[in-house]
One Martini backbone bead per residue (centre of mass of N, CA, C, O) as a GRO file, in nm:
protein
  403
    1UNK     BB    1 -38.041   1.233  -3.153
    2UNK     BB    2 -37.737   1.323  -3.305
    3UNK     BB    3 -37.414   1.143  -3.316
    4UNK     BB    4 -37.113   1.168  -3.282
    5UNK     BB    5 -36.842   1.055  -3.416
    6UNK     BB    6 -36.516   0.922  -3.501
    7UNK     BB    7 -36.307   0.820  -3.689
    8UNK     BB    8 -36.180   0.526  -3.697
    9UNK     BB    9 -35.916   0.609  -3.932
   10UNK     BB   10 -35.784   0.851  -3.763
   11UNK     BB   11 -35.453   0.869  -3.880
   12UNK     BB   12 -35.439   0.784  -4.179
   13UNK     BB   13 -35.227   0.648  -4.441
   14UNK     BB   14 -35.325   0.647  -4.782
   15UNK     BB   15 -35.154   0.521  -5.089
   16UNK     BB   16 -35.259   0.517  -5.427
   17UNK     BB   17 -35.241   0.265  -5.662
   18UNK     BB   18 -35.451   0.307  -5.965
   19UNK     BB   19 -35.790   0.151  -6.119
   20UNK     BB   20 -36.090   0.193  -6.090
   21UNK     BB   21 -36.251  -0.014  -5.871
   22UNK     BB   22 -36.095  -0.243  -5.682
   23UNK     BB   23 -35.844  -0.057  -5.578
   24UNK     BB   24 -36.002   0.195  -5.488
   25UNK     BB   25 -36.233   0.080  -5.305
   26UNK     BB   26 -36.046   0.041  -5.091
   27UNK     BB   27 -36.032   0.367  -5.026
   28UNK     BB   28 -36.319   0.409  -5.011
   29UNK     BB   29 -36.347   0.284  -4.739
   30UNK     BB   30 -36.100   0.413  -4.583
   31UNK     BB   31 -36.197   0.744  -4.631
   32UNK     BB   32 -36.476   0.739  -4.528
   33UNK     BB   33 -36.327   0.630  -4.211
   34UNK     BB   34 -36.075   0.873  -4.232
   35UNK     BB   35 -35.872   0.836  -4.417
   36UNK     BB   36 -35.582   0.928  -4.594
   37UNK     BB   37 -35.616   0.963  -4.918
   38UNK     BB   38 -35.367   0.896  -5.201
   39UNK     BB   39 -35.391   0.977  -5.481
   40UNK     BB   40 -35.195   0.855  -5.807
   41UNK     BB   41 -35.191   1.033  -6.083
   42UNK     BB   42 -35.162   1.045  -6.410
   43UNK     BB   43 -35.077   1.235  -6.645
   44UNK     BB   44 -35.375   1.421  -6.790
   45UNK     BB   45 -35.608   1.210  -6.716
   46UNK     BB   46 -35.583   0.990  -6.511
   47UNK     BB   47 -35.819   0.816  -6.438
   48UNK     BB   48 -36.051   0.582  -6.619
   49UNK     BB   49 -36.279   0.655  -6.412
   50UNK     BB   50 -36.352   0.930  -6.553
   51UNK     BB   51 -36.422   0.730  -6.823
   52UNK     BB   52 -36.655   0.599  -6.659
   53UNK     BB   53 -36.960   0.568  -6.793
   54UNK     BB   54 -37.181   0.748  -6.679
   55UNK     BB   55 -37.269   1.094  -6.762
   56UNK     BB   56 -37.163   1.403  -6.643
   57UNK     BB   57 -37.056   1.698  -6.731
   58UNK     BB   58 -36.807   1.474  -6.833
   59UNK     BB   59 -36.853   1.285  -6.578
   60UNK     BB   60 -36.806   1.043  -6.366
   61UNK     BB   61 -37.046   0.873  -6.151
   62UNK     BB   62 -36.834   0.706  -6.045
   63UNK     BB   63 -36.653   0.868  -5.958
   64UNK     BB   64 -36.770   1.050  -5.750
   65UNK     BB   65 -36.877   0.793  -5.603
   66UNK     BB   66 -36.581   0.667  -5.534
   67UNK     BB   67 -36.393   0.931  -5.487
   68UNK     BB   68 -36.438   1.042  -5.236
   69UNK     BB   69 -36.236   1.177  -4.964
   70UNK     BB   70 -35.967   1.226  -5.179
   71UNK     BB   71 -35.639   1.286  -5.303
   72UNK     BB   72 -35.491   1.442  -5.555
   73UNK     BB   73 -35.203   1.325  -5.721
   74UNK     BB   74 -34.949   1.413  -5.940
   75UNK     BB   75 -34.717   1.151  -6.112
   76UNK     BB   76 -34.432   1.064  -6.279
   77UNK     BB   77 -34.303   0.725  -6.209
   78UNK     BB   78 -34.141   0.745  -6.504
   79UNK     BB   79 -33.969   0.922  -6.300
   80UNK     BB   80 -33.778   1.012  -6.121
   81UNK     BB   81 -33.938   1.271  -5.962
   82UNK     BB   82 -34.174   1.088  -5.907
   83UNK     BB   83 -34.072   0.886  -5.784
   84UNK     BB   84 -33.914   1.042  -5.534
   85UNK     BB   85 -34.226   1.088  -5.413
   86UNK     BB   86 -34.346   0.838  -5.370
   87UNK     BB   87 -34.123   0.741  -5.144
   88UNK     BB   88 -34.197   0.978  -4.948
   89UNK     BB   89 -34.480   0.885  -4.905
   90UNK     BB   90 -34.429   0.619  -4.802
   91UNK     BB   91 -34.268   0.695  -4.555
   92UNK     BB   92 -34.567   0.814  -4.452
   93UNK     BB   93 -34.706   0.556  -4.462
   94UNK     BB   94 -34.928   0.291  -4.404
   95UNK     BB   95 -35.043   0.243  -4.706
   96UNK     BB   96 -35.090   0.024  -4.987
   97UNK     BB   97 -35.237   0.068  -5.287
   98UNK     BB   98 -35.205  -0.224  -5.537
   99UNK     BB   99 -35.317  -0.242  -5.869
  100UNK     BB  100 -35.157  -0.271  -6.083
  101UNK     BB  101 -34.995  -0.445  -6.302
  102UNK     BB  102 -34.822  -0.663  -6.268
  103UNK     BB  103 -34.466  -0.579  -6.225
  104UNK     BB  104 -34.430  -0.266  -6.161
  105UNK     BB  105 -34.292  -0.225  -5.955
  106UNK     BB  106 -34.031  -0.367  -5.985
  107UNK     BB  107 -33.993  -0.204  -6.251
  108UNK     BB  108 -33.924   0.070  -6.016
  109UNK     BB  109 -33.821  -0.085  -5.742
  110UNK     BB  110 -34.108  -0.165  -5.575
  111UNK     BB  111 -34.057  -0.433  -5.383
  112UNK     BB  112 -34.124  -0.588  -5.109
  113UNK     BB  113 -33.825  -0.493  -5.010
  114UNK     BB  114 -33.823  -0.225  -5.045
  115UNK     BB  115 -34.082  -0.134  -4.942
  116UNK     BB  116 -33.973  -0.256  -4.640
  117UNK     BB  117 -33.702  -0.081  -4.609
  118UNK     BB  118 -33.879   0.190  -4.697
  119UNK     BB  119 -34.119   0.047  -4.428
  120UNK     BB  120 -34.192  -0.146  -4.216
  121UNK     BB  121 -34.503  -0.020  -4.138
  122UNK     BB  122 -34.595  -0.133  -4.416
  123UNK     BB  123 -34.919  -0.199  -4.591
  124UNK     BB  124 -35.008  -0.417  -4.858
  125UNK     BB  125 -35.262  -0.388  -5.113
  126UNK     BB  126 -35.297  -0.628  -5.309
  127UNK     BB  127 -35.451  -0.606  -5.649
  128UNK     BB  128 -35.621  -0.865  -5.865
  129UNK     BB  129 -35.728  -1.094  -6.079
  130UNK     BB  130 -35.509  -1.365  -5.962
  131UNK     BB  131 -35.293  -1.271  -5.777
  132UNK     BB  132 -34.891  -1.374  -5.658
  133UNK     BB  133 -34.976  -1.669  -5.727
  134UNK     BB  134 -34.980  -1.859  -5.978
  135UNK     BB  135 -35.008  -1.924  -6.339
  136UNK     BB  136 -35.186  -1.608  -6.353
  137UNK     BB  137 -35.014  -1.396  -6.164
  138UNK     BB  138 -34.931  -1.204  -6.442
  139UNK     BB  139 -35.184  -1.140  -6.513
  140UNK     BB  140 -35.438  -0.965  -6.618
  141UNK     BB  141 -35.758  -0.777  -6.555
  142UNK     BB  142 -36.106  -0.815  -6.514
  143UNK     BB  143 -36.459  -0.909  -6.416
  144UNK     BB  144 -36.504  -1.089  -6.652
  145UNK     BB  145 -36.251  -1.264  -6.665
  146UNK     BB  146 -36.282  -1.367  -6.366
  147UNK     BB  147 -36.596  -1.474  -6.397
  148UNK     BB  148 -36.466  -1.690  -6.588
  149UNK     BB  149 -36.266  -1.859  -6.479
  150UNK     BB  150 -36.407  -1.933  -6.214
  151UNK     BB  151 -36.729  -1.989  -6.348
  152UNK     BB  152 -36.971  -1.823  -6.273
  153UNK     BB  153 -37.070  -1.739  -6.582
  154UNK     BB  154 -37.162  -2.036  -6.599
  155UNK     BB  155 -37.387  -2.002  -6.370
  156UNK     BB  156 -37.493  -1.787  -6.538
  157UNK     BB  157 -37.826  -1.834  -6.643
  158UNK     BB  158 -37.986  -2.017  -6.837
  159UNK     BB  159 -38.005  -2.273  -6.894
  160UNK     BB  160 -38.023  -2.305  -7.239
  161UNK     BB  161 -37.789  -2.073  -7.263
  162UNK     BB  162 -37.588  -1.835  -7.204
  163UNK     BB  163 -37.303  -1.716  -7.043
  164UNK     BB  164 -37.322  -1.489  -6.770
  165UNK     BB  165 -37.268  -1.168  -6.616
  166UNK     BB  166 -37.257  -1.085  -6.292
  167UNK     BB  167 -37.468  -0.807  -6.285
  168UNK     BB  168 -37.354  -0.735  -6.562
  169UNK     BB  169 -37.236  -0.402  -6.595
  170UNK     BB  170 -37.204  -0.428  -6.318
  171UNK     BB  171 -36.867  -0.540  -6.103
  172UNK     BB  172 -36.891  -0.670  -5.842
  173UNK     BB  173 -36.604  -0.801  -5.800
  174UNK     BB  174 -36.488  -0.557  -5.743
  175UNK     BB  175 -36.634  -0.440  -5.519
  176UNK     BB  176 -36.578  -0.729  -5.335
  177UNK     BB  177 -36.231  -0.668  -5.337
  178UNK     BB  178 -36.256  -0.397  -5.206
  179UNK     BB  179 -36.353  -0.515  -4.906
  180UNK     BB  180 -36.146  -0.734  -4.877
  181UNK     BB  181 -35.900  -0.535  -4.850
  182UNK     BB  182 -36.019  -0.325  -4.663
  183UNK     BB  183 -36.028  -0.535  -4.510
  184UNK     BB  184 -35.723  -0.660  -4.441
  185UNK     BB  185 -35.621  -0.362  -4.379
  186UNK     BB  186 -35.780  -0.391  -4.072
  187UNK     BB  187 -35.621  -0.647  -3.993
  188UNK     BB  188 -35.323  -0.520  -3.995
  189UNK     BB  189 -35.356  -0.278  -3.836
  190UNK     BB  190 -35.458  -0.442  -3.560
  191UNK     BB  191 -35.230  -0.572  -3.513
  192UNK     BB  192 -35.023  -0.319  -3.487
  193UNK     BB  193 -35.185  -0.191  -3.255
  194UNK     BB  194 -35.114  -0.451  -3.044
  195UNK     BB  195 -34.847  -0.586  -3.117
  196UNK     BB  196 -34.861  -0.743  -3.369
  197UNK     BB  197 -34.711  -0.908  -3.622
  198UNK     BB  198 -34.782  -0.824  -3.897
  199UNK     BB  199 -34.864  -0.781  -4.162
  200UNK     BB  200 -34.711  -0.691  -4.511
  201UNK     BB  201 -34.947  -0.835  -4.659
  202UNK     BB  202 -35.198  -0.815  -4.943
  203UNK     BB  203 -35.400  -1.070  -5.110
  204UNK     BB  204 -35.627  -0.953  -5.370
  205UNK     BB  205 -35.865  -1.133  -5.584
  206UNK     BB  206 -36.102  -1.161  -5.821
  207UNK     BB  207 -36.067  -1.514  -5.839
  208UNK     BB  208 -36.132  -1.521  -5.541
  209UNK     BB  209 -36.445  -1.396  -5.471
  210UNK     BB  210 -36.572  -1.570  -5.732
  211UNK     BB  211 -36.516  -1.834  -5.611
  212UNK     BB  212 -36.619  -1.821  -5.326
  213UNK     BB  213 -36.919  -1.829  -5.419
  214UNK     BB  214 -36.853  -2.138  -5.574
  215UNK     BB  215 -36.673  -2.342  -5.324
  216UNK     BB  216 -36.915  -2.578  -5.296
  217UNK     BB  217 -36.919  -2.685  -5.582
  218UNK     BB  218 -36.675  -2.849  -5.586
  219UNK     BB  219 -36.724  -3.020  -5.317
  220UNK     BB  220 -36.992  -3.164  -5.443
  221UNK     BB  221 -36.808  -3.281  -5.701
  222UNK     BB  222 -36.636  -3.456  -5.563
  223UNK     BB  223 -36.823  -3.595  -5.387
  224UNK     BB  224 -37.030  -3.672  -5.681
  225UNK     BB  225 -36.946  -3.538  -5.963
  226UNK     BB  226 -37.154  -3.326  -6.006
  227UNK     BB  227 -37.262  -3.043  -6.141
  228UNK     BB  228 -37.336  -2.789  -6.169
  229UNK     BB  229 -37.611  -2.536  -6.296
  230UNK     BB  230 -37.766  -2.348  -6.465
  231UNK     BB  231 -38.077  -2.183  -6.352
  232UNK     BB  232 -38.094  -1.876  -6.387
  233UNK     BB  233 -38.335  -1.766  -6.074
  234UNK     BB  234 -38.258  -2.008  -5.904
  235UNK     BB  235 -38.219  -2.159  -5.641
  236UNK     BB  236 -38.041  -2.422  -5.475
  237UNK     BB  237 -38.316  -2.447  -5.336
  238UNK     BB  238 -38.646  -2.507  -5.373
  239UNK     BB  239 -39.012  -2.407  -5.371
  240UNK     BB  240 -39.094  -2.137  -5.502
  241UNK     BB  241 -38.837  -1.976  -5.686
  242UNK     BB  242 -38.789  -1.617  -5.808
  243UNK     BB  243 -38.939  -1.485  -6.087
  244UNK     BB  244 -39.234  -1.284  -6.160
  245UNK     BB  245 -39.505  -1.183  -6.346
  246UNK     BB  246 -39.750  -0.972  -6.338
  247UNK     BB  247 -40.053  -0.810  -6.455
  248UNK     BB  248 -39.893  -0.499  -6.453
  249UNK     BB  249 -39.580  -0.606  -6.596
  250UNK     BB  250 -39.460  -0.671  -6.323
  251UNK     BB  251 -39.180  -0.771  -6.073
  252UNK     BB  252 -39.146  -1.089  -5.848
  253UNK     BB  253 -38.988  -1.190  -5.551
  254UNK     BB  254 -38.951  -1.541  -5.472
  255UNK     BB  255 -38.889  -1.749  -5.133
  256UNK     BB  256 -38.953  -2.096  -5.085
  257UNK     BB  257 -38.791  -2.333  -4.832
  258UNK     BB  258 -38.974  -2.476  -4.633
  259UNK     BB  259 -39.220  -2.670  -4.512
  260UNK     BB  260 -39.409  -2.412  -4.380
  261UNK     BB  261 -39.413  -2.238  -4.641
  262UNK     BB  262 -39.509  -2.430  -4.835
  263UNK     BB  263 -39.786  -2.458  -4.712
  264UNK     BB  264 -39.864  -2.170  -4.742
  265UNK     BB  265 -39.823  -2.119  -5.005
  266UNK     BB  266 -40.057  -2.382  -5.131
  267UNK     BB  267 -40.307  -2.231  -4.980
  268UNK     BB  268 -40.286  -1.944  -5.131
  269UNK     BB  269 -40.295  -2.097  -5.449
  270UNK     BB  270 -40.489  -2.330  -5.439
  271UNK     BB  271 -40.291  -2.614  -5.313
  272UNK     BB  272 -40.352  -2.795  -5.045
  273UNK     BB  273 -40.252  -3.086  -5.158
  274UNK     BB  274 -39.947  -3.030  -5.152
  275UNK     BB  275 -39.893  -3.095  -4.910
  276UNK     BB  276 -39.976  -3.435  -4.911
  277UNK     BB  277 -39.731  -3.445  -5.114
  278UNK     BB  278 -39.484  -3.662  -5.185
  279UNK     BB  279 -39.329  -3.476  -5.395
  280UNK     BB  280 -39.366  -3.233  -5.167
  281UNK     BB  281 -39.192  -3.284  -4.875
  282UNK     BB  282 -38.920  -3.206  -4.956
  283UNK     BB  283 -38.662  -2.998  -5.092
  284UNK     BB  284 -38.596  -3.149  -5.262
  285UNK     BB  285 -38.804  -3.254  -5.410
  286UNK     BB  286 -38.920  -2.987  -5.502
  287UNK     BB  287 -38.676  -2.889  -5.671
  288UNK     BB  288 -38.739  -3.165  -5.872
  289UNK     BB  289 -39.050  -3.002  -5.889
  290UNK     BB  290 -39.080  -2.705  -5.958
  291UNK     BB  291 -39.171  -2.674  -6.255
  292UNK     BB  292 -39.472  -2.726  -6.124
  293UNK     BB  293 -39.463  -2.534  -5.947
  294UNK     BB  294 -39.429  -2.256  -6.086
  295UNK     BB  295 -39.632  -2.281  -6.322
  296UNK     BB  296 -39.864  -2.220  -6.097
  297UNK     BB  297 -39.745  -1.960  -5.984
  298UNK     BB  298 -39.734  -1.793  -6.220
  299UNK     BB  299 -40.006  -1.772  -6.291
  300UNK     BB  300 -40.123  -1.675  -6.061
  301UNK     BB  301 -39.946  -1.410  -6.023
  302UNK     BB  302 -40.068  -1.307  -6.350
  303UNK     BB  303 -40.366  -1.230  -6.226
  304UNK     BB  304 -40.194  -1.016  -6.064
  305UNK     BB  305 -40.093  -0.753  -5.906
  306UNK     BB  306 -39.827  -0.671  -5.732
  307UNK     BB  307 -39.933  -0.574  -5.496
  308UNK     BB  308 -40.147  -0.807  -5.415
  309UNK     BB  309 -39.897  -1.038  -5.437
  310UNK     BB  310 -39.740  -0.882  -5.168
  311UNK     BB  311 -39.992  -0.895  -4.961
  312UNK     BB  312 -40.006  -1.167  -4.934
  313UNK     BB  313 -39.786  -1.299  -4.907
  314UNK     BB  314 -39.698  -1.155  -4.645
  315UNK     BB  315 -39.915  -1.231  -4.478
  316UNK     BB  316 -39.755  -1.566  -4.477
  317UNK     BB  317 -39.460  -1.495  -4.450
  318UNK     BB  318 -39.332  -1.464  -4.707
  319UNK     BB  319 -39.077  -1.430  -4.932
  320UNK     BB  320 -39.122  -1.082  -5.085
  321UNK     BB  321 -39.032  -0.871  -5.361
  322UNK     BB  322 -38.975  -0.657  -5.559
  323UNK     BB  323 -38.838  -0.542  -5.893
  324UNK     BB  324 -38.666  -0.304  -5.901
  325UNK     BB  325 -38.578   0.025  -6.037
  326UNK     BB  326 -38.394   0.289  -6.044
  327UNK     BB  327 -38.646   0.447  -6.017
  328UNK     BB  328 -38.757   0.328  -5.754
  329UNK     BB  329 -38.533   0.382  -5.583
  330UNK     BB  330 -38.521   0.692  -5.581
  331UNK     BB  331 -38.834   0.630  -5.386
  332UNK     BB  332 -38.716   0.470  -5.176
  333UNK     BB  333 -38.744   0.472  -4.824
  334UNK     BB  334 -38.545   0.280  -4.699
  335UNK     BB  335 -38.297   0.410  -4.881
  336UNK     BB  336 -38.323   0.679  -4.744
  337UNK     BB  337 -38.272   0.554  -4.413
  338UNK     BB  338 -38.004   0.381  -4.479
  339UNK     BB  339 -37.836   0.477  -4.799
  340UNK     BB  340 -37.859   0.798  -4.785
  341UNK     BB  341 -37.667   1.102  -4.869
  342UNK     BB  342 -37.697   1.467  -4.894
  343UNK     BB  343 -37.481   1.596  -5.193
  344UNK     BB  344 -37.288   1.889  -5.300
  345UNK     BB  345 -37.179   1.881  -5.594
  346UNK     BB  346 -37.004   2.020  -5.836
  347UNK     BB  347 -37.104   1.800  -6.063
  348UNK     BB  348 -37.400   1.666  -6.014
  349UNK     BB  349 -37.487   1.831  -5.777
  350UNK     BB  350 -37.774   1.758  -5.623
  351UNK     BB  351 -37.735   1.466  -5.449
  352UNK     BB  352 -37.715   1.126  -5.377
  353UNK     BB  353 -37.533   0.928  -5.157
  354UNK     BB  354 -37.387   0.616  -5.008
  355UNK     BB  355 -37.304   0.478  -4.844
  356UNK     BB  356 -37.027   0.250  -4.814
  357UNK     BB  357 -37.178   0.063  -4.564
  358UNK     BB  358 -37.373  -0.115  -4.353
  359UNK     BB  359 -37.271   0.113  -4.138
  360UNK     BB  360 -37.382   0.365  -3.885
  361UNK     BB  361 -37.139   0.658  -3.803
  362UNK     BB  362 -37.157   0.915  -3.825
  363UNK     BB  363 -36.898   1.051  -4.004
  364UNK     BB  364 -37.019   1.309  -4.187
  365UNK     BB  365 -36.895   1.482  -4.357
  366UNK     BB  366 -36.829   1.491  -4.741
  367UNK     BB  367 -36.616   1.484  -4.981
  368UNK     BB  368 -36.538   1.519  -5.289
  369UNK     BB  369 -36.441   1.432  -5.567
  370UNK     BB  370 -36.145   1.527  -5.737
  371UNK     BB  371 -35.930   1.691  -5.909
  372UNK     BB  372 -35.658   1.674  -6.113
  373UNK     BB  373 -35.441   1.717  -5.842
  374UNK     BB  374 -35.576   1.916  -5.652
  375UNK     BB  375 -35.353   1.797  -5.396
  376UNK     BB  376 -35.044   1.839  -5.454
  377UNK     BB  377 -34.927   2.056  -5.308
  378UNK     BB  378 -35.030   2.024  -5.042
  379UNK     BB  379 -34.883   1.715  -4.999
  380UNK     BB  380 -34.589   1.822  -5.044
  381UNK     BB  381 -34.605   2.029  -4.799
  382UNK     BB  382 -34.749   1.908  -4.542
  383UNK     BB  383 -34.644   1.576  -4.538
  384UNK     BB  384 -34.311   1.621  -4.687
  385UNK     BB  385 -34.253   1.977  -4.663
  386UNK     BB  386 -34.184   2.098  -4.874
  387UNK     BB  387 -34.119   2.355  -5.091
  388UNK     BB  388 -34.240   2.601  -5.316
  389UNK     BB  389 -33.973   2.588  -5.488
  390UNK     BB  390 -33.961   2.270  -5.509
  391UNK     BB  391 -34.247   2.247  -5.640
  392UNK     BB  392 -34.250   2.434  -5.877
  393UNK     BB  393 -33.995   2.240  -6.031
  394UNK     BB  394 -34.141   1.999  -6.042
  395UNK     BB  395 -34.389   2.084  -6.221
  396UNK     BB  396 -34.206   2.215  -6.449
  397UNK     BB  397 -34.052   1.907  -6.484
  398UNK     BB  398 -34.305   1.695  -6.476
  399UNK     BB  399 -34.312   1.514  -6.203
  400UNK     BB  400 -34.587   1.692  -6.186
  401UNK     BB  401 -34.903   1.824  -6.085
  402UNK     BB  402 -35.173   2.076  -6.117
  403UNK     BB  403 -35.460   2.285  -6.088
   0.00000   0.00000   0.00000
């Protein structure tokens, strides 16, 4: 029996100005479970990201699954007429997501004190490549240029190679700084309605979600000197660890990090003499000689299909898993249990998309992704309460615009 929920953040309105993925997906988290998103595109285009990656029947697969469940209105915000329509969108909302470029909101009148003059209500959450203090807090960027600047990309990548951008061409920072965005906006929602004096503002950057994950590493540097290298696949200890490719072409996840494990493993490998071997007794030690433990795995595993060495290597409760492609996702039987619910779009078609969150909330039906105005007319009808002859006014007169 499936229960439904009510959405956890409905009665909440979000007014979202930006692009792309970083800051829309803090909307589109807070959209997913409940939150009314009204999103603010500019006149002609609207987001570059209806035309960012990879298109189906002209539209972008990146927009229609990451902008659902949200309202656009058109307004050109470098007019007065569309300028005085976003000021009364804020009088009416709860959060502000602003991704612009830094700088711009001030250049428009809408700096911290206006915001809050206008709102005292309001949470803003800024998102940026590097944050709203320190000396590159004016720069703009993107996911390559801040996992370059705070270090990952030099982490990332085969020894003796060039440094590789984390992820590839998939954005994780952009993706990464939309959740902990999220998390910050539900975090001073929470407090505004304990009654405690909330956040007005909320910092989050690319530079700064990038360097997280690699913010151990700068203390074990002042604390010994030494640097950390990018090292490929190898995990920050144990052996062995990475990725091994299969006699039928293809490749397998192998992690394995204690000595329970590694006596297990050297069993299965045909190595049992490696248990009692002082050069890998413990896990630092096996880490400084990985090198010939994995060319000996390496073997191993090339000599056998995938199926085989995944069934092996599970016998031993060793960590092990296949190294999927989009295809294999597609049909992946887990993902399928987990992580996507079946939705008729209107642009990609009847297709699966993810829920947002590894979180099962039976959310409920989702909306697709809006076309480009498609709610300016009802959001200032019903929100700001505008009449019709009001609105047709401003649509005329180019302050906003509709489909």
């Amino acid at each position: 029996m499936t229960t439904s929920f009510a959405k956890p953040l409905a009665g909440t309105r979000v007014i979202e100005l930006g692009e792309l993925i970083a800051g829309p997906f803090v909307g589109t988290l807070l959209a997913d479970n409940g939150a009314e998103v009204i999103k603010i595109e500019r006149p002609g285009r609207g987001d570059v990201l209806r035309q960012f990656g990879p298109m189906v029947n002209g539209t972008s697969a990146f927009w229609q699954v990451n902008s659902r469940n949200k309202k656009s209105v058109v307004l050109d915000i470098t007019r007065d007429g569309g300028l005085s329509i976003l000021r009364d969108l804020l009088k009416a909302g709860d959060v502000l997501i602003d991704s612009l470029r830094p700088g711009v909101l001030d250049k428009i009148g809408l700096n911290d004190e206006a915001l809050q003059s206008l709102n005292p209500r309001l949470i803003v959450v800024h998102v940026s490549a590097f944050g709203r203090i320190g000396p590159n807090s004016k720069r703009g960027g993107y996911d390559p240029v801040a996992q370059g600047f705070c270090g990952l990309s030099n982490l990332t990548g085969e020894r003796d190679g060039p440094p590789m951008r984390a992820g590839g061409a998939v954005p994780v920072c952009d993706f990464m700084t939309g959740v902990l965005g999220a998390f910050g906006a539900v975090l001073a929602l929470y407090q505004r309605k304990g009654g405690m004096e909330p956040m007005s503002s909320v910092d989050v950057a690319l530079y700064d979600v990038a360097f997280r994950m690699i913010a151990p590493l700068i203390s074990y540097y002042e604390a010994t000197g030494e640097a950390w290298q990018r090292d490929g696949n190898h995990s920050l200890g144990g052996a062995p660890t990475g990725h091994f490719k299969t006699a039928d072409d293809k490749w397998i996840c192998l992690s394995v990090q204690n000595d329970e494990q590694f006596a297990r493993c050297a069993a299965l490998v045909d190595r049992p003499d490696w248990a009692s071997d002082a050069r890998f007794a413990t896990l630092s030690q096996r880490t400084a000689h990985r090198d010939e433990i994995e060319a000996w795995v390496a073997t191993w595993i090339g000599e056998r299909d995938r199926t085989t060495v995944i069934a092996a290597f599970e016998s031993k409760s060793l960590g092990v898993g296949p190294i999927q492609s989009i295809e294999d996702m597609a049909s992946d039987e887990h993902l399928s249990a987990r992580d996507l619910n079946a939705v008729d779009d209107p642009v990609l078609g009847s297709v699966r998309m993810p829920q947002t969150l590894p979180i099962n909330l039976n959310a409920g039906k989702q909306s697709p992704a809006p076309a480009l105005g498609e709610h300016t007319r009802q959001v200032l009808s019903e929100v700001l309460g505008y009449s019709a002859e009001a609105i047709t006014q401003m649509i005329s007169h180019g302050h906003a615009a509709s489909v």
